[in-house]
Short mmCIF file of C-alpha atoms and ligand atoms in Angstrom, two decimals:
data_model
loop_
_atom_site.label_atom_id
_atom_site.label_comp_id
_atom_site.label_asym_id
_atom_site.label_seq_id
_atom_site.Cartn_x
_atom_site.Cartn_y
_atom_site.Cartn_z
CA UNK A 1 49.04 27.73 -6.04
CA UNK A 2 45.61 27.81 -4.21
CA UNK A 3 42.94 25.15 -4.10
CA UNK A 4 40.25 25.01 -6.82
CA UNK A 5 36.95 23.52 -5.76
CA UNK A 6 34.50 21.27 -7.88
CA UNK A 7 32.74 20.53 -4.66
CA UNK A 8 28.99 20.17 -4.56
CA UNK A 9 28.91 20.52 -0.85
CA UNK A 10 29.53 24.17 -0.43
CA UNK A 11 27.98 27.44 -1.77
CA UNK A 12 29.87 30.58 -2.68
CA UNK A 13 29.72 32.71 0.31
CA UNK A 14 31.29 35.61 -1.71
CA UNK A 15 27.69 36.10 -3.28
CA UNK A 16 25.59 35.75 -0.04
CA UNK A 17 24.15 39.26 0.94
CA UNK A 18 25.54 39.27 4.51
CA UNK A 19 24.72 42.91 4.91
CA UNK A 20 21.03 42.51 4.10
CA UNK A 21 20.90 39.24 6.13
CA UNK A 22 22.31 41.30 9.05
CA UNK A 23 19.74 43.96 8.80
CA UNK A 24 17.13 41.26 8.74
CA UNK A 25 18.41 39.64 11.86
CA UNK A 26 18.50 43.11 13.47
CA UNK A 27 14.76 43.69 12.63
CA UNK A 28 13.96 40.20 13.75
CA UNK A 29 15.62 40.97 17.23
CA UNK A 30 13.77 44.23 17.46
CA UNK A 31 10.44 43.14 16.46
CA UNK A 32 10.12 39.47 17.66
CA UNK A 33 11.17 39.78 21.33
CA UNK A 34 8.00 37.78 22.29
CA UNK A 35 8.71 34.79 19.95
CA UNK A 36 12.45 34.87 20.98
CA UNK A 37 12.17 34.56 24.62
CA UNK A 38 9.31 32.18 24.58
CA UNK A 39 10.56 28.62 25.02
CA UNK A 40 10.02 26.77 21.84
CA UNK A 41 7.74 24.20 23.35
CA UNK A 42 4.93 26.43 22.00
CA UNK A 43 6.32 26.00 18.60
CA UNK A 44 7.27 22.31 18.30
CA UNK A 45 6.63 22.69 14.48
CA UNK A 46 8.46 26.12 14.20
CA UNK A 47 7.18 29.72 14.55
CA UNK A 48 3.63 29.95 12.96
CA UNK A 49 4.41 33.32 11.22
CA UNK A 50 7.54 31.94 9.70
CA UNK A 51 5.65 28.80 8.55
CA UNK A 52 3.17 31.12 6.83
CA UNK A 53 5.96 32.96 5.01
CA UNK A 54 7.36 29.72 3.88
CA UNK A 55 3.92 28.30 2.71
CA UNK A 56 3.28 31.39 0.73
CA UNK A 57 6.80 31.33 -0.93
CA UNK A 58 6.57 27.65 -1.79
CA UNK A 59 3.25 27.94 -3.45
CA UNK A 60 4.72 30.62 -5.79
CA UNK A 61 8.07 29.06 -6.37
CA UNK A 62 7.29 25.38 -6.48
CA UNK A 63 3.59 25.00 -6.88
CA UNK A 64 3.41 23.35 -3.41
CA UNK A 65 -0.14 23.38 -1.87
CA UNK A 66 -0.13 23.43 1.95
CA UNK A 67 -1.37 25.36 5.06
CA UNK A 68 1.28 26.61 7.60
CA UNK A 69 -0.23 24.03 9.84
CA UNK A 70 1.27 21.31 7.83
CA UNK A 71 4.76 22.46 7.85
CA UNK A 72 7.34 21.20 10.36
CA UNK A 73 10.63 23.09 10.64
CA UNK A 74 13.72 21.31 11.78
CA UNK A 75 17.45 21.50 12.02
CA UNK A 76 18.36 19.50 8.85
CA UNK A 77 16.67 17.21 6.42
CA UNK A 78 18.07 14.08 8.20
CA UNK A 79 16.41 14.86 11.55
CA UNK A 80 13.11 15.72 9.76
CA UNK A 81 13.40 12.23 8.00
CA UNK A 82 14.19 10.61 11.38
CA UNK A 83 10.75 12.12 12.80
CA UNK A 84 8.92 11.05 9.77
CA UNK A 85 9.87 7.44 9.88
CA UNK A 86 7.92 7.15 13.31
CA UNK A 87 4.67 8.08 11.37
CA UNK A 88 4.69 5.22 9.14
CA UNK A 89 3.65 1.60 9.90
CA UNK A 90 6.06 -0.39 12.07
CA UNK A 91 7.67 -2.74 9.46
CA UNK A 92 7.35 -0.55 6.37
CA UNK A 93 9.65 -1.24 3.50
CA UNK A 94 11.60 1.60 2.39
CA UNK A 95 13.08 2.23 -1.04
CA UNK A 96 15.43 4.91 -2.37
CA UNK A 97 17.29 5.65 -5.69
CA UNK A 98 20.57 4.32 -6.48
CA UNK A 99 22.93 6.06 -7.01
CA UNK A 100 21.54 8.23 -4.17
CA UNK A 101 22.02 10.17 -1.26
CA UNK A 102 24.44 8.15 1.02
CA UNK A 103 23.63 10.01 4.21
CA UNK A 104 19.87 9.15 4.07
CA UNK A 105 20.85 5.43 3.17
CA UNK A 106 23.23 5.28 6.18
CA UNK A 107 20.49 6.79 8.45
CA UNK A 108 17.93 4.41 7.20
CA UNK A 109 20.32 1.37 7.72
CA UNK A 110 21.32 2.69 11.14
CA UNK A 111 17.69 2.27 12.22
CA UNK A 112 17.93 -1.28 10.60
CA UNK A 113 14.73 -0.47 8.65
CA UNK A 114 13.74 -2.74 5.62
CA UNK A 115 15.38 -0.97 2.83
CA UNK A 116 15.72 -1.58 -0.92
CA UNK A 117 17.52 0.57 -3.45
CA UNK A 118 16.16 1.09 -6.98
CA UNK A 119 18.21 1.98 -9.99
CA UNK A 120 17.63 5.01 -12.38
CA UNK A 121 16.77 5.21 -15.88
CA UNK A 122 17.05 8.44 -18.03
CA UNK A 123 13.76 9.82 -16.37
CA UNK A 124 14.79 9.10 -12.72
CA UNK A 125 13.82 6.23 -10.47
CA UNK A 126 12.76 3.15 -12.40
CA UNK A 127 8.94 2.86 -12.21
CA UNK A 128 9.05 -0.77 -13.25
CA UNK A 129 11.53 -1.86 -10.69
CA UNK A 130 9.56 0.28 -8.07
CA UNK A 131 6.50 -1.84 -9.00
CA UNK A 132 8.34 -4.98 -8.61
CA UNK A 133 9.93 -4.05 -5.12
CA UNK A 134 6.54 -2.80 -4.04
CA UNK A 135 7.81 -0.68 -1.05
CA UNK A 136 5.50 1.30 1.35
CA UNK A 137 7.79 4.37 1.24
CA UNK A 138 9.93 5.65 -1.50
CA UNK A 139 12.48 8.49 -1.13
CA UNK A 140 13.04 10.44 -4.47
CA UNK A 141 14.90 13.62 -5.69
CA UNK A 142 12.91 14.57 -8.59
CA UNK A 143 14.07 18.14 -9.18
CA UNK A 144 17.62 17.35 -9.73
CA UNK A 145 18.43 13.59 -8.73
CA UNK A 146 21.09 13.35 -6.23
CA UNK A 147 23.82 12.84 -7.33
CA UNK A 148 23.17 11.99 -10.91
CA UNK A 149 21.44 15.24 -11.89
CA UNK A 150 18.50 13.67 -13.72
CA UNK A 151 15.37 15.84 -13.93
CA UNK A 152 12.35 13.59 -13.48
CA UNK A 153 9.98 14.59 -16.31
CA UNK A 154 6.26 15.16 -15.75
CA UNK A 155 5.36 12.01 -17.32
CA UNK A 156 7.35 9.86 -14.60
CA UNK A 157 5.99 12.15 -11.93
CA UNK A 158 2.43 11.22 -12.87
CA UNK A 159 3.32 7.56 -13.03
CA UNK A 160 4.87 7.73 -9.58
CA UNK A 161 1.83 9.46 -8.08
CA UNK A 162 -0.49 6.88 -9.58
CA UNK A 163 1.52 4.16 -8.28
CA UNK A 164 1.34 5.72 -4.74
CA UNK A 165 -2.46 6.23 -5.03
CA UNK A 166 -3.11 2.50 -5.67
CA UNK A 167 -2.76 1.53 -2.04
CA UNK A 168 -3.33 3.20 1.36
CA UNK A 169 0.02 2.52 2.90
CA UNK A 170 2.21 3.98 0.09
CA UNK A 171 4.04 7.31 0.58
CA UNK A 172 6.42 9.21 -1.59
CA UNK A 173 9.01 11.34 0.12
CA UNK A 174 9.95 14.19 -2.19
CA UNK A 175 13.32 15.67 -1.26
CA UNK A 176 13.21 18.89 -3.31
CA UNK A 177 16.85 19.69 -2.69
CA UNK A 178 18.57 21.87 -5.27
CA UNK A 179 15.18 22.78 -6.73
CA UNK A 180 15.92 26.55 -6.98
CA UNK A 181 18.13 26.24 -9.94
CA UNK A 182 16.69 25.32 -13.30
CA UNK A 183 18.45 26.44 -16.63
CA UNK A 184 16.70 25.09 -19.65
CA UNK A 185 13.11 24.21 -19.00
CA UNK A 186 11.02 26.36 -16.82
CA UNK A 187 10.34 24.85 -13.41
CA UNK A 188 8.39 21.63 -13.38
CA UNK A 189 5.81 21.58 -10.53
CA UNK A 190 6.65 19.71 -7.42
CA UNK A 191 5.14 16.12 -6.96
CA UNK A 192 3.43 17.55 -3.76
CA UNK A 193 1.73 20.24 -5.82
CA UNK A 194 0.39 17.46 -8.38
CA UNK A 195 -0.55 15.08 -5.60
CA UNK A 196 -4.37 14.76 -5.07
CA UNK A 197 -4.41 11.74 -2.95
CA UNK A 198 -2.27 13.09 -0.04
CA UNK A 199 0.62 10.66 -0.66
CA UNK A 200 3.56 12.92 -0.78
CA UNK A 201 5.61 14.25 2.04
CA UNK A 202 7.66 17.26 0.70
CA UNK A 203 11.18 17.94 2.18
CA UNK A 204 12.85 21.23 1.67
CA UNK A 205 16.00 23.20 2.84
CA UNK A 206 17.60 26.61 2.76
CA UNK A 207 21.13 24.98 2.78
CA UNK A 208 21.49 25.49 -0.93
CA UNK A 209 19.56 28.72 -1.54
CA UNK A 210 21.04 30.37 1.38
CA UNK A 211 23.67 28.81 3.60
CA UNK A 212 24.18 25.27 4.80
CA UNK A 213 25.19 26.37 8.26
CA UNK A 214 21.62 27.97 8.79
CA UNK A 215 20.27 24.50 9.44
CA UNK A 216 16.76 25.45 8.46
CA UNK A 217 14.97 22.66 6.74
CA UNK A 218 11.38 21.81 6.55
CA UNK A 219 8.86 19.08 5.91
CA UNK A 220 5.27 19.20 4.74
CA UNK A 221 2.87 16.53 5.99
CA UNK A 222 -0.22 15.47 4.29
CA UNK A 223 -3.31 15.98 6.72
CA UNK A 224 -3.54 12.41 7.83
CA UNK A 225 0.16 12.08 8.77
CA UNK A 226 -0.06 15.45 10.45
CA UNK A 227 -2.57 14.04 12.76
CA UNK A 228 -0.27 11.09 13.51
CA UNK A 229 2.60 13.60 14.06
CA UNK A 230 0.47 15.55 16.53
CA UNK A 231 -0.52 12.46 18.50
CA UNK A 232 3.04 11.05 18.50
CA UNK A 233 5.71 13.77 18.28
CA UNK A 234 4.16 16.87 19.53
CA UNK A 235 6.46 16.61 22.77
CA UNK A 236 9.54 17.03 20.53
CA UNK A 237 10.73 20.66 20.71
CA UNK A 238 11.51 22.60 17.59
CA UNK A 239 15.14 21.95 16.61
CA UNK A 240 15.35 24.91 14.34
CA UNK A 241 16.58 28.14 16.04
CA UNK A 242 14.20 30.87 16.58
CA UNK A 243 16.41 33.80 15.52
CA UNK A 244 17.28 31.99 12.42
CA UNK A 245 13.71 31.35 11.54
CA UNK A 246 12.64 34.95 12.28
CA UNK A 247 15.61 36.42 10.38
CA UNK A 248 14.70 34.14 7.39
CA UNK A 249 11.08 35.40 7.55
CA UNK A 250 12.28 39.03 7.33
CA UNK A 251 14.60 38.01 4.46
CA UNK A 252 11.68 36.39 2.47
CA UNK A 253 9.04 38.92 3.22
CA UNK A 254 11.25 41.90 2.42
CA UNK A 255 11.83 40.36 -1.15
CA UNK A 256 15.53 39.95 -0.42
CA UNK A 257 15.28 36.05 -0.99
CA UNK A 258 13.77 36.28 -4.42
CA UNK A 259 16.30 39.01 -5.34
CA UNK A 260 19.24 36.62 -4.00
CA UNK A 261 17.97 33.70 -5.91
CA UNK A 262 17.69 35.71 -9.12
CA UNK A 263 21.27 37.01 -8.65
CA UNK A 264 22.61 33.35 -7.90
CA UNK A 265 21.09 32.04 -10.99
CA UNK A 266 22.65 34.66 -13.17
CA UNK A 267 26.01 33.86 -11.56
CA UNK A 268 25.63 30.09 -11.76
CA UNK A 269 24.27 30.01 -15.22
CA UNK A 270 27.44 31.90 -16.46
CA UNK A 271 29.74 29.56 -14.54
CA UNK A 272 27.81 26.34 -15.65
CA UNK A 273 28.02 27.40 -19.41
CA UNK A 274 31.75 28.35 -19.12
CA UNK A 275 32.63 25.14 -17.32
CA UNK A 276 30.83 22.86 -19.86
CA UNK A 277 32.36 24.73 -22.83
CA UNK A 278 35.84 24.44 -21.32
CA UNK A 279 35.45 20.79 -20.48
CA UNK A 280 34.20 19.97 -23.99
CA UNK A 281 37.16 21.84 -25.61
CA UNK A 282 39.74 20.19 -23.37
CA UNK A 283 38.35 16.56 -23.08
CA UNK A 284 36.45 16.38 -26.49
CA UNK A 285 34.99 12.89 -26.68
CA UNK A 286 36.76 11.54 -23.62
CA UNK A 287 34.09 13.15 -21.41
CA UNK A 288 30.43 12.35 -21.08
CA UNK A 289 28.25 14.78 -18.92
CA UNK A 290 24.89 14.14 -17.32
CA UNK A 291 22.35 16.22 -15.30
CA UNK A 292 23.44 19.58 -16.27
CA UNK A 293 20.18 21.35 -16.88
CA UNK A 294 19.58 22.02 -13.09
CA UNK A 295 21.10 22.54 -9.72
CA UNK A 296 24.85 23.55 -8.85
CA UNK A 297 26.49 20.36 -10.07
CA UNK A 298 26.46 17.70 -12.84
CA UNK A 299 28.26 14.40 -13.24
CA UNK A 300 30.92 13.46 -15.73
CA UNK A 301 32.21 9.93 -16.95
CA UNK A 302 35.89 9.99 -18.24
CA UNK A 303 37.12 7.53 -20.86
CA UNK A 304 40.45 6.86 -19.35
CA UNK A 305 42.52 3.83 -18.30
CA UNK A 306 43.28 5.46 -15.04
CA UNK A 307 41.18 4.20 -11.88
CA UNK A 308 39.05 6.51 -9.78
CA UNK A 309 41.49 6.17 -6.94
CA UNK A 310 44.44 7.28 -8.97
CA UNK A 311 42.50 10.14 -10.20
CA UNK A 312 41.29 11.20 -6.90
CA UNK A 313 44.92 11.07 -5.66
CA UNK A 314 46.30 13.02 -8.47
CA UNK A 315 43.52 15.58 -8.06
CA UNK A 316 44.36 16.10 -4.50
CA UNK A 317 48.10 16.47 -5.36
CA UNK A 318 47.01 19.02 -8.06
CA UNK A 319 44.93 20.97 -5.35
CA UNK A 320 41.57 20.36 -6.83
CA UNK A 321 38.66 19.46 -4.45
CA UNK A 322 36.85 16.77 -6.39
CA UNK A 323 34.17 14.12 -5.30
CA UNK A 324 33.76 10.83 -7.18
CA UNK A 325 30.47 8.86 -7.65
CA UNK A 326 31.75 5.71 -5.66
CA UNK A 327 30.26 6.65 -2.21
CA UNK A 328 26.77 7.35 -3.88
CA UNK A 329 26.65 3.93 -5.42
CA UNK A 330 24.74 2.25 -2.45
CA UNK A 331 25.18 -1.32 -1.58
CA UNK A 332 28.88 -0.99 -2.52
CA UNK A 333 28.42 -1.94 -6.29
CA UNK A 334 29.96 0.70 -8.58
CA UNK A 335 27.28 1.50 -11.11
CA UNK A 336 29.27 3.37 -13.75
CA UNK A 337 31.34 1.80 -16.58
CA UNK A 338 34.10 4.39 -16.34
CA UNK A 339 35.60 6.75 -13.67
CA UNK A 340 32.66 9.14 -12.75
CA UNK A 341 32.78 12.41 -10.68
CA UNK A 342 30.56 15.15 -9.40
CA UNK A 343 31.45 18.37 -10.94
CA UNK A 344 30.00 21.36 -8.82
CA UNK A 345 30.42 24.93 -9.76
CA UNK A 346 28.90 26.77 -6.76
CA UNK A 347 32.26 27.46 -5.45
CA UNK A 348 34.12 27.75 -8.73
CA UNK A 349 34.47 31.38 -10.04
CA UNK A 350 34.50 31.94 -13.69
CA UNK A 351 38.13 33.11 -13.72
CA UNK A 352 39.23 29.72 -12.10
CA UNK A 353 37.49 27.57 -14.57
CA UNK A 354 40.27 27.14 -17.30
CA UNK A 355 42.92 26.50 -14.57
CA UNK A 356 40.67 24.03 -12.91
CA UNK A 357 39.94 22.13 -16.04
CA UNK A 358 43.59 22.05 -16.92
CA UNK A 359 44.44 20.53 -13.50
CA UNK A 360 41.48 18.09 -14.01
CA UNK A 361 42.89 16.98 -17.40
CA UNK A 362 46.38 16.66 -15.95
CA UNK A 363 44.93 14.40 -13.07
CA UNK A 364 43.01 12.23 -15.48
CA UNK A 365 45.40 11.98 -18.63
CA UNK A 366 48.87 13.36 -18.19
C1 LIG B 1 19.73 15.04 -1.37
C2 LIG B 1 20.01 15.95 -0.27
N1 LIG B 1 18.90 16.47 0.38
C3 LIG B 1 19.00 17.32 1.40
C4 LIG B 1 20.27 17.94 1.59
C5 LIG B 1 20.29 19.06 2.57
O1 LIG B 1 20.33 18.68 3.88
P1 LIG B 1 20.09 19.75 5.07
O2 LIG B 1 21.26 20.85 5.00
O3 LIG B 1 20.31 18.80 6.29
O4 LIG B 1 18.84 20.41 4.92
C6 LIG B 1 21.33 17.66 0.91
C7 LIG B 1 22.65 18.10 1.42
N2 LIG B 1 23.85 17.52 0.75
C8 LIG B 1 25.01 17.84 1.52
C9 LIG B 1 25.70 19.02 0.82
F1 LIG B 1 25.61 19.08 -0.43
C10 LIG B 1 25.94 16.69 1.47
C11 LIG B 1 26.13 15.97 0.14
C12 LIG B 1 26.84 14.76 0.22
O5 LIG B 1 26.83 13.96 1.31
O6 LIG B 1 27.66 14.36 -0.72
C13 LIG B 1 21.19 16.48 -0.14
O7 LIG B 1 22.37 16.07 -0.58
#
């Protein structure tokens, strides 16, 4: 039998419009010879016309307000975050959500920056604990908290923005990852779009909506940090490849991007509904699900005497690709009362769901 994937790490390449991507790349090659053979030193922030396209798309899709000048394109969110850290005061205190994005936690620790982790409540990062810890920079994933899936409601967003506005050296890094996919409520505007004190740095990526291998991510700097960026970092060449950028621009400007997102939402909503239904039917009250009304994964706790490691082993033996929440509990303290897992459906076709849930049940209970 072949593998069945509950992974949140991958996207379903079978629905990526390779043909239209290819014709966009062909057009980019034909139309943008100048930008292509120009060394990217002239575009440390990425090609201007591409940034214009992204600024336009973000204002419609996420209510983000920015000029193309404020956008910095980079080859991955981690690299952009690395650049960003050089714009803040030397001994800034950083804070991030726990459970949270382990790769961000590790990269902050690698730089031995002062770092605190802040637990979540049912509205996202705990504002009371944030006030207690009083960091300078807080990294949040409000659209679909990673990995728990909590969607930060507008009330908490306002509280967060008011907190940041109280002091000059406070910033919010909004990682809007996985924001393209909302199922119940309509899209809640980004923190960046609600921010009137220039406290929010917006991080975005095309890894989820297009392909992770593209390595086209971007950050939007408020004016004051943009000034500091230009003073300190303008010698750094763009790390996002020009042909990828120009193809992306064709793909967005031609309307293909909007069409693709719409198609993916239809495919994913159907999978998500079917997966939740099948899990409820099979596991009944032994499963508790969280964070399912957005993104391409949700989390589930299972009421079982088995340990996470035993389940992970049996899942592997049953050929299901499954990630548990232990690595995302930062500071190595497990935050859940029962074995908890990430259930992704981006790479789980509808016809595999019954079999996948059956194998999962076997790994957890039989
Ligand atoms: C919270 C969060 N912000 C951004 C990215 C995107 O980064 P980039 O492709 O470099 O733009 C990811 C990507 N997450 C990866 C794939 F899902 C790894 C997940 C894991 O480490 O579990 C992410 O989780």
